[in-house]
mmCIF file of C-alpha atoms in Angstrom:
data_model
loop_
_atom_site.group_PDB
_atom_site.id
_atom_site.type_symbol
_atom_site.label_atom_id
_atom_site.label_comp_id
_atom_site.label_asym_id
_atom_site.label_seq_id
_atom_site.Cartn_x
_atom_site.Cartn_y
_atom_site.Cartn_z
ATOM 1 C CA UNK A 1 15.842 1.660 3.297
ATOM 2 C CA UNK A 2 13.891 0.686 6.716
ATOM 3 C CA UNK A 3 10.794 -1.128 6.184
ATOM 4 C CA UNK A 4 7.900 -2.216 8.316
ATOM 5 C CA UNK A 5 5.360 -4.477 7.667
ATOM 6 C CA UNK A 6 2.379 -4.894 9.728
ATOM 7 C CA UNK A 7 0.389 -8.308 10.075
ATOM 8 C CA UNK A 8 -1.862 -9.818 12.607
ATOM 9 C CA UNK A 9 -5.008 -7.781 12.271
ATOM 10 C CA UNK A 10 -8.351 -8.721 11.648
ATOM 11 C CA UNK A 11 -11.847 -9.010 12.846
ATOM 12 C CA UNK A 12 -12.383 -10.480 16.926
ATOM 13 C CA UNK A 13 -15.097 -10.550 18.832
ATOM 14 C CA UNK A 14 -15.424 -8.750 22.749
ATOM 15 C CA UNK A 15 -13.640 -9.859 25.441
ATOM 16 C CA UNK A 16 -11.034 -11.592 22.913
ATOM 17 C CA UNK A 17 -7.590 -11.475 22.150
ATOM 18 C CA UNK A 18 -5.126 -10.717 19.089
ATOM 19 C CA UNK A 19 -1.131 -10.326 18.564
ATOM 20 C CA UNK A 20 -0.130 -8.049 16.100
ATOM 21 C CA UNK A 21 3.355 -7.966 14.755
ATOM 22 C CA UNK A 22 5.995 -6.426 12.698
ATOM 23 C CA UNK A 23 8.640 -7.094 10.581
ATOM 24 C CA UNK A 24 11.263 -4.780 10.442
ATOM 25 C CA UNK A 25 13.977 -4.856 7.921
ATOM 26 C CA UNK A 26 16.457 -2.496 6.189
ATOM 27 C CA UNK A 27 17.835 -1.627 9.249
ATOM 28 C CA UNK A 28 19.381 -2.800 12.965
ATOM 29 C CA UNK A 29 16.246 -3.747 14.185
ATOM 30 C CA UNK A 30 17.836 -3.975 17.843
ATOM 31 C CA UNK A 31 19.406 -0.508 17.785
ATOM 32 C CA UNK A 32 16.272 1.345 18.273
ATOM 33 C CA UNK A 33 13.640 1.869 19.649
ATOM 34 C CA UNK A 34 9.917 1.063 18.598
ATOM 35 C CA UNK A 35 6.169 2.086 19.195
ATOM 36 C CA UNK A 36 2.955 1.247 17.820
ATOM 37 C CA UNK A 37 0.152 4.088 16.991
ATOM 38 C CA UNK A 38 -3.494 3.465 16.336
ATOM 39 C CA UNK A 39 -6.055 5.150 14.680
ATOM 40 C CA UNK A 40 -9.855 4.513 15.192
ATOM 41 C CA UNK A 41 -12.148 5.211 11.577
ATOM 42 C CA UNK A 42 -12.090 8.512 11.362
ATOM 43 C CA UNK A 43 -10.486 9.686 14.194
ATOM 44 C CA UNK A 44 -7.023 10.916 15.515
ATOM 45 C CA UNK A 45 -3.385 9.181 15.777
ATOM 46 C CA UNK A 46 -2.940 7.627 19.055
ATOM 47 C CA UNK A 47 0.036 6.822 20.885
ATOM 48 C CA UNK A 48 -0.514 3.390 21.935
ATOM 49 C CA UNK A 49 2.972 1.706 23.124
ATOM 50 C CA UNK A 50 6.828 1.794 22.972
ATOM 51 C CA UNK A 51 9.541 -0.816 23.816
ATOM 52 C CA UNK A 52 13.325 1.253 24.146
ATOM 53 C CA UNK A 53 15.995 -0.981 22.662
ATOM 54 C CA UNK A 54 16.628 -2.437 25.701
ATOM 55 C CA UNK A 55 13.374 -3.750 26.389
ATOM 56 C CA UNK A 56 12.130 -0.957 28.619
ATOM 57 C CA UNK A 57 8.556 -0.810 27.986
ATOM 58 C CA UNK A 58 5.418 2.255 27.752
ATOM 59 C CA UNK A 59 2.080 2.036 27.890
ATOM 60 C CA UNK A 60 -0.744 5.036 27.619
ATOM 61 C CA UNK A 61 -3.190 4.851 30.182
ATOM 62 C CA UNK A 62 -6.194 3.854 28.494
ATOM 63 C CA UNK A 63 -4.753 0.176 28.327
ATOM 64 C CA UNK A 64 -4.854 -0.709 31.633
ATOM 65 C CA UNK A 65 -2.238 -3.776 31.580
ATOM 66 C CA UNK A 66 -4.827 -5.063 28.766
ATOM 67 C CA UNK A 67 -1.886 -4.785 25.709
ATOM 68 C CA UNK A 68 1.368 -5.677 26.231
ATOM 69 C CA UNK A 69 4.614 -4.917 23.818
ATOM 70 C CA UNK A 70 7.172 -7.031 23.076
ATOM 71 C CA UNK A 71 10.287 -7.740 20.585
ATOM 72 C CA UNK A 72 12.285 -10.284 18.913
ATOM 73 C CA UNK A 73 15.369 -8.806 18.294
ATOM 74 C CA UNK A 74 16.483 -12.274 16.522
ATOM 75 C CA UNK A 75 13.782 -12.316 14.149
ATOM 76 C CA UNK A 76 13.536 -8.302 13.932
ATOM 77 C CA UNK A 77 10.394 -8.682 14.648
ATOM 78 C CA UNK A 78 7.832 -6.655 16.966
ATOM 79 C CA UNK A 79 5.123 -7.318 18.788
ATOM 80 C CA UNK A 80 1.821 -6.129 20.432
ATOM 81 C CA UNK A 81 -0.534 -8.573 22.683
ATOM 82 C CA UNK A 82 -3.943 -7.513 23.034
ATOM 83 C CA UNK A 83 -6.412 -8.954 25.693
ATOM 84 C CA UNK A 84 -9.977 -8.007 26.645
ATOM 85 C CA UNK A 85 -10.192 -6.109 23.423
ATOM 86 C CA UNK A 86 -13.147 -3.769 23.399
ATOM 87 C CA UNK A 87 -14.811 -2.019 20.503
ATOM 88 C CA UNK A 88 -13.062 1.409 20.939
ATOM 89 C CA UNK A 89 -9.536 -0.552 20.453
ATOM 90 C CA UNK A 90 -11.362 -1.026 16.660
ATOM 91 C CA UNK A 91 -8.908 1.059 14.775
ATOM 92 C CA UNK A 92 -5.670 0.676 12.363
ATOM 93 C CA UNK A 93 -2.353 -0.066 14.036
ATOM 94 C CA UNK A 94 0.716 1.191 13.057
ATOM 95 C CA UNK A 95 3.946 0.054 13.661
ATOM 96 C CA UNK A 96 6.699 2.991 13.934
ATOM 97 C CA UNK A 97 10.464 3.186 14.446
ATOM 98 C CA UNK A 98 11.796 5.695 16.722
ATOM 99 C CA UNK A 99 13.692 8.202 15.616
ATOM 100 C CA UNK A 100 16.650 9.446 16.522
ATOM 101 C CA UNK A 101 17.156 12.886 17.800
ATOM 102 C CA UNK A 102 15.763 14.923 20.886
ATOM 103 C CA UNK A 103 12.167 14.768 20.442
ATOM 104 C CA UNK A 104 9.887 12.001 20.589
ATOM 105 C CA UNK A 105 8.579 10.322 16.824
ATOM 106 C CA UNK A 106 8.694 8.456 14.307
ATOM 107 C CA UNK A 107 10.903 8.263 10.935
ATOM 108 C CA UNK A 108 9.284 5.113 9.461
ATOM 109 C CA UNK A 109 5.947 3.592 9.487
ATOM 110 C CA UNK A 110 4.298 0.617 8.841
ATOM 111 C CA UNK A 111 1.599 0.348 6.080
ATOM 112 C CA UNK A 112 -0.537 -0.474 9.288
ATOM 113 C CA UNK A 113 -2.697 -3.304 10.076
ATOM 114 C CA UNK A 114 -6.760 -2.644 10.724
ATOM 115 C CA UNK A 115 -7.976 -4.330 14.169
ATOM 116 C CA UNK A 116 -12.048 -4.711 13.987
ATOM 117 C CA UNK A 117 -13.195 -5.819 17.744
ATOM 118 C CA UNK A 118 -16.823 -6.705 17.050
ATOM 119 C CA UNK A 119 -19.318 -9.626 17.596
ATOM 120 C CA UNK B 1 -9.207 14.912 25.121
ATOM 121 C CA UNK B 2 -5.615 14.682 24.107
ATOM 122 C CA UNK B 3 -3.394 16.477 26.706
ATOM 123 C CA UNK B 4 -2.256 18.376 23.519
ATOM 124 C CA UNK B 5 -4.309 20.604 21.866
ATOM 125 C CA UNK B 6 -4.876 21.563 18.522
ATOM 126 C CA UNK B 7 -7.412 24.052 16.334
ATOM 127 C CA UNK B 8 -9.603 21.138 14.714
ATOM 128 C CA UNK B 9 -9.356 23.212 11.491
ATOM 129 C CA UNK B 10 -7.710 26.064 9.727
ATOM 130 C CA UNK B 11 -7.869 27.155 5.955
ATOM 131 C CA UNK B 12 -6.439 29.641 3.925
ATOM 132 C CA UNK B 13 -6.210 30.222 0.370
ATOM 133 C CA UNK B 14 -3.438 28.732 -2.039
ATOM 134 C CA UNK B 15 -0.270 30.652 -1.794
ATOM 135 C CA UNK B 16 -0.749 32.192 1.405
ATOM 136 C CA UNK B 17 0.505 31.311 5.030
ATOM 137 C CA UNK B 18 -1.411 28.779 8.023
ATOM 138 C CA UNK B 19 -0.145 28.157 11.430
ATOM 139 C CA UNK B 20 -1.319 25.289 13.540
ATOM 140 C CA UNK B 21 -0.934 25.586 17.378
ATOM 141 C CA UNK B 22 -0.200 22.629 19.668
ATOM 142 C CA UNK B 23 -0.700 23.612 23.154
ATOM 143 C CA UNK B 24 0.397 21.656 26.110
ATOM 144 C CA UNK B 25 1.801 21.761 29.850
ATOM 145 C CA UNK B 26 5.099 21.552 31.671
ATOM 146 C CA UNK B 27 4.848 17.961 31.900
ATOM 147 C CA UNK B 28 4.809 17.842 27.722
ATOM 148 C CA UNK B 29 5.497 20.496 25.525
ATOM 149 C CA UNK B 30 7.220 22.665 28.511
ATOM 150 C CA UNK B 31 9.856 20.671 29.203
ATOM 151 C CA UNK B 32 10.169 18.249 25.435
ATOM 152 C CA UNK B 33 10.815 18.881 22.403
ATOM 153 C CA UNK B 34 7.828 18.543 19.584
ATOM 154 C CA UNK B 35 7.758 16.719 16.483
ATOM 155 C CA UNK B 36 5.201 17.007 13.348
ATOM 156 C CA UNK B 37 3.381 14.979 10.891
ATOM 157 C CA UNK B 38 1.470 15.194 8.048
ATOM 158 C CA UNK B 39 -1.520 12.522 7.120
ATOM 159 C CA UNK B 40 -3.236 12.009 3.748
ATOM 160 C CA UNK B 41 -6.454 10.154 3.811
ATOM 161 C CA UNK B 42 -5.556 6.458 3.548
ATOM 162 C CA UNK B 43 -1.921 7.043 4.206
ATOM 163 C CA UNK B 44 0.633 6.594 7.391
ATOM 164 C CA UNK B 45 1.691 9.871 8.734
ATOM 165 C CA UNK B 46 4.477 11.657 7.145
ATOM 166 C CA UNK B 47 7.621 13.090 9.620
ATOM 167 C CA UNK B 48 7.690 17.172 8.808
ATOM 168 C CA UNK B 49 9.774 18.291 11.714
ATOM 169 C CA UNK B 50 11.326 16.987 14.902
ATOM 170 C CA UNK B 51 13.070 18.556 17.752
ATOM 171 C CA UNK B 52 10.716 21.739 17.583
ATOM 172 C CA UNK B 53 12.051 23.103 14.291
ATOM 173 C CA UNK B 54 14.124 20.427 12.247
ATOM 174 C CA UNK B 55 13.235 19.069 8.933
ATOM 175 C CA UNK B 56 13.936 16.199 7.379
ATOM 176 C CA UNK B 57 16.250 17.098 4.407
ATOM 177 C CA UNK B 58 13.087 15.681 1.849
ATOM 178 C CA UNK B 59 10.876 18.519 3.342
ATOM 179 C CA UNK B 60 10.639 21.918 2.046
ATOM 180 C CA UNK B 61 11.719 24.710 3.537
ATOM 181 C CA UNK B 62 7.574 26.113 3.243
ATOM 182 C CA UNK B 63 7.551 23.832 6.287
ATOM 183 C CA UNK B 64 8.800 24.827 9.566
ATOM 184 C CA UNK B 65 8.416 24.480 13.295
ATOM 185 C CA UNK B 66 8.980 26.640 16.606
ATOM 186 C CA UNK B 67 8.072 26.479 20.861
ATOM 187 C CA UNK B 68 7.587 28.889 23.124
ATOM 188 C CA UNK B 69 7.268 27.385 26.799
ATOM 189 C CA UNK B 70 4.257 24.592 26.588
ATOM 190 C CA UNK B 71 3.309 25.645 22.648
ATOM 191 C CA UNK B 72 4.472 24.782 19.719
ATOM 192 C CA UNK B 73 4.015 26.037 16.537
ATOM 193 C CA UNK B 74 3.874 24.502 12.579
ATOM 194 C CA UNK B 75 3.957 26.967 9.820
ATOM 195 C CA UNK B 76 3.534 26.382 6.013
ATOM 196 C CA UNK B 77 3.665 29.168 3.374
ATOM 197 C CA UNK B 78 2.946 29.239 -0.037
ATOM 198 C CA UNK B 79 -0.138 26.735 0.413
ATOM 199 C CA UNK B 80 -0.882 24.538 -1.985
ATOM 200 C CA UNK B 81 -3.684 22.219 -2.871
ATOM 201 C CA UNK B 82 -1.827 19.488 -1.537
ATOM 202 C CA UNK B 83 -0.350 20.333 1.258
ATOM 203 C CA UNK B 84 -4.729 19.644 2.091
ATOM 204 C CA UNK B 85 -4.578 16.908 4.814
ATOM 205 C CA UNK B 86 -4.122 15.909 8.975
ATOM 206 C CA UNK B 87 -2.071 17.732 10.889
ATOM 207 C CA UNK B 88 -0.759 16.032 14.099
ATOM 208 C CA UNK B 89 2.075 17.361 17.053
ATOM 209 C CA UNK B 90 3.440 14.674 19.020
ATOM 210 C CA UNK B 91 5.526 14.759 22.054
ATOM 211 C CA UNK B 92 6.529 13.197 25.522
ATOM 212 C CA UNK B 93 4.621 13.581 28.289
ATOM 213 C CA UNK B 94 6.908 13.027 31.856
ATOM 214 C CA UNK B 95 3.796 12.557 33.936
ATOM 215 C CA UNK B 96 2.103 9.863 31.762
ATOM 216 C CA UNK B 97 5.225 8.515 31.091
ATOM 217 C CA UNK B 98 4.482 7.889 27.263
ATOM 218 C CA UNK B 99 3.956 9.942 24.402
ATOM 219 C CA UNK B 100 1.096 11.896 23.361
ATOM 220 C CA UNK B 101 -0.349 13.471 19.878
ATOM 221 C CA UNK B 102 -2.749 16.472 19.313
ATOM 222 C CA UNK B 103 -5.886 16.459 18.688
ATOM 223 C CA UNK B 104 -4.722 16.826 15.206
ATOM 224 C CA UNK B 105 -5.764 19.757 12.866
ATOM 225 C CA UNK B 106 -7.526 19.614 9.454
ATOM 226 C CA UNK B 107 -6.160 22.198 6.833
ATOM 227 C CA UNK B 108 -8.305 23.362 3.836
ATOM 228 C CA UNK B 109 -6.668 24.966 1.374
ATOM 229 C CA UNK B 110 -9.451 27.200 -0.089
#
């Protein structure tokens, strides 16, 4: 069965910067697509990022070129940069595979990893 | 503000029937096809249905899913005290090119 495993989080002051990954297994990692979702305390799921299997990447707006997705497909591993972190990026992140069919989600998740931006 | 939105909260009593709206636009919803998820506290989101009205084949059929031009719909009869958590529609949004959740919806079952 498809696993993900989330690690990378932590506490980081203002202004900083953090890489979160994941390590997929179970599965061909480079076959599909992948996406991380965060969730602030208390708050929503937010689509955060996607990278297609081919490397094509997706950002939502409220990043602004700050984050930046990435994969190893050799170490089926994925990754998400984050620069300039602000407090409202404080949240848990989730790592997700992409599912296959029409619509747009997510068949396996990631324990998720919890991202505290705070001085 | 999601670009999707959801009641923040519904209830009903156990045994009886809830449906959760998930209202959108032609550049989501309209033109995409919606997927579901339920959260309990603490957990990672759980896939109920994809591609507006599939489930997943460990999902019971109390569960379904339907859209009518930018709206989609989840349904769940026969509530039950767990079925109490987050409710959350998800799909792809052409203009923003990325995807986008609801709001998300709280159900109570009373």
């Amino acid at each position: 069965e498809a696993q993900l495993l989330e690690s990378g989080g932590g506490l980081v002051q203002p202004g900083g910067s953090l890489r979160l990954s994941c390590a997929a297994s179970g599965f061909s990692f480079s076959s599909y697509a992948m996406a991380w979702v965060r969730q602030a305390p208390g708050k929503g799921l937010e689509w955060v990022s996607a990278i297609s299997d081919r490397g094509d990447t997706y950002y939502a707006d409220f990043m602004k070129g700050r984050f930046t997705i990435s994969r190893d497909n050799s170490k089926n591993t994925l990754y998400l940069q984050m620069n300039s972190v602000r407090a409202e990026d404080t949240a848990v992140y989730y790592c997700a595979r992409d599912a296959p069919g029409a619509s747009h989600h997510f068949d396996y998740w990631g324990q998720g990893t919890l991202v505290t931006v705070s001085s | 503000q999601s670009v999707l939105t959801q009641p923040p909260s519904v209830s009903a009593a156990p045994g009886q029937k809830v449906t959760i709206s998930c209202s959108g636009s032609s550049s989501n919803i309209g033109n995409n096809n919606v997927a579901w998820y339920q959260q309990l506290p603490g957990t990672a989101p759980k896939l109920l249905i994809y591609d507006n009205n599939h489930r997943p084949s460990e999902i019971p059929d109390r569960f379904s899913g339907s859209k009518s031009g930018t709206s989609a719909t989840l349904g769940i009869t026969g509530l039950q005290t767990g079925d109490e958590a987050d409710y959350y529609c998800i799909t792809w949004d052409a203009s923003l090119n990325g995807g986008v959740f609801g709001g998300g919806t709280k159900l109570t079952v009373l």
